[in-house]
CSV table of C-alpha atoms in Angstrom, one decimal:
chain,number,residue,atom,x,y,z
R,1,UNK,CA,11.9,38.7,183.1
R,2,UNK,CA,14.4,37.7,180.3
R,3,UNK,CA,13.1,37.8,176.7
R,4,UNK,CA,14.6,35.6,174.0
R,5,UNK,CA,14.6,37.1,170.5
R,6,UNK,CA,15.3,34.9,167.5
R,7,UNK,CA,16.2,37.0,164.5
R,8,UNK,CA,15.2,35.5,161.2
R,9,UNK,CA,14.0,32.2,162.9
R,10,UNK,CA,11.2,30.3,161.3
R,11,UNK,CA,8.9,28.2,163.5
R,12,UNK,CA,8.2,24.8,162.2
R,13,UNK,CA,5.5,22.4,163.4
R,14,UNK,CA,6.8,19.7,165.7
R,15,UNK,CA,7.1,16.3,163.9
R,16,UNK,CA,4.5,14.7,166.2
R,17,UNK,CA,2.0,17.4,165.3
R,18,UNK,CA,2.6,17.2,161.5
R,19,UNK,CA,-0.2,15.7,159.4
R,20,UNK,CA,0.3,12.0,158.7
R,21,UNK,CA,1.0,11.1,155.1
R,22,UNK,CA,-0.6,8.4,153.0
R,23,UNK,CA,0.0,4.8,154.0
R,24,UNK,CA,0.9,3.7,150.5
R,25,UNK,CA,2.7,5.9,148.0
R,26,UNK,CA,4.0,5.5,144.5
R,27,UNK,CA,5.2,7.6,141.6
R,28,UNK,CA,3.0,7.2,138.6
R,29,UNK,CA,3.7,7.1,134.9
R,30,UNK,CA,2.4,10.6,135.0
R,31,UNK,CA,5.4,11.6,137.1
R,32,UNK,CA,3.2,12.5,140.0
R,33,UNK,CA,3.3,11.1,143.5
R,34,UNK,CA,0.0,9.3,144.4
R,35,UNK,CA,-1.0,8.2,147.9
R,36,UNK,CA,-3.6,6.0,149.5
R,37,UNK,CA,-4.7,6.3,153.1
R,38,UNK,CA,-5.8,3.1,154.8
R,39,UNK,CA,-6.2,1.1,151.6
R,40,UNK,CA,-8.0,-2.2,151.7
R,41,UNK,CA,-8.6,-5.0,149.2
R,42,UNK,CA,-7.9,-4.3,145.5
R,43,UNK,CA,-7.2,-0.7,144.5
R,44,UNK,CA,-6.5,0.7,141.0
R,45,UNK,CA,-3.2,2.5,140.6
R,46,UNK,CA,-4.3,6.0,139.4
R,47,UNK,CA,-1.7,7.3,137.0
R,48,UNK,CA,-0.2,3.8,136.6
R,49,UNK,CA,2.3,3.0,139.3
R,50,UNK,CA,5.9,3.1,138.1
R,51,UNK,CA,9.3,3.5,139.8
R,52,UNK,CA,9.3,4.1,143.5
R,53,UNK,CA,6.7,2.4,145.8
R,54,UNK,CA,6.4,2.8,149.6
R,55,UNK,CA,4.3,0.4,151.6
R,56,UNK,CA,3.7,2.1,154.9
R,57,UNK,CA,0.7,-0.1,155.7
R,58,UNK,CA,0.5,-3.0,158.1
R,59,UNK,CA,-0.4,-5.4,155.2
R,60,UNK,CA,1.5,-7.0,152.3
R,61,UNK,CA,0.9,-5.2,149.0
R,62,UNK,CA,0.7,-7.3,145.9
R,63,UNK,CA,1.3,-5.3,142.7
R,64,UNK,CA,-0.5,-6.5,139.6
R,65,UNK,CA,0.2,-5.9,135.9
R,66,UNK,CA,-3.5,-5.6,135.0
R,67,UNK,CA,-6.5,-3.7,136.3
R,68,UNK,CA,-8.8,-5.1,139.1
R,69,UNK,CA,-5.8,-7.2,140.5
R,70,UNK,CA,-5.6,-9.3,137.4
R,71,UNK,CA,-2.7,-10.6,135.3
R,72,UNK,CA,0.9,-11.2,136.4
R,73,UNK,CA,2.1,-10.4,139.9
R,74,UNK,CA,5.0,-8.0,139.5
R,75,UNK,CA,6.1,-7.8,143.2
R,76,UNK,CA,5.0,-8.2,146.7
R,77,UNK,CA,6.0,-5.5,149.2
R,78,UNK,CA,6.0,-6.4,152.9
R,79,UNK,CA,4.7,-4.0,155.5
R,80,UNK,CA,7.1,-1.0,155.7
R,81,UNK,CA,9.0,-2.0,152.6
R,82,UNK,CA,10.2,0.5,149.9
R,83,UNK,CA,10.9,-0.8,146.4
R,84,UNK,CA,11.1,-0.2,142.6
R,85,UNK,CA,8.7,-1.5,140.0
R,86,UNK,CA,9.3,-1.5,136.3
R,87,UNK,CA,7.7,-0.9,133.9
R,88,UNK,CA,4.5,-0.2,135.9
R,89,UNK,CA,1.7,-1.7,137.9
R,90,UNK,CA,-2.0,-1.1,137.3
R,91,UNK,CA,-3.5,-2.3,140.6
R,92,UNK,CA,-2.5,-3.4,144.1
R,93,UNK,CA,-4.1,-5.8,146.6
R,94,UNK,CA,-3.7,-5.3,150.3
R,95,UNK,CA,-3.8,-8.5,152.4
R,96,UNK,CA,-6.4,-8.7,155.1
R,97,UNK,CA,-4.9,-8.8,158.5
R,98,UNK,CA,-6.7,-9.8,161.7
């Protein structure tokens, strides 16, 4: 029976078996990546969302200047959209989808 040897090879998990990441990600003012899994309604942006934002949810994400989804709307990200936000957002509301 033939034997296959792979010298110095590293086995990596198959992409389909890799753990799923957060549905909504952003880089905070604290320079850390923050993520939310299955977010709903209004959510505070821990670390104050700044710079890159990824909306991997099936809902629109409305980014607000103030806490508790108050104040000026800074941007609306469609499902699957990636964008930039300056200077920062304090909270985000996810639309309710049927």
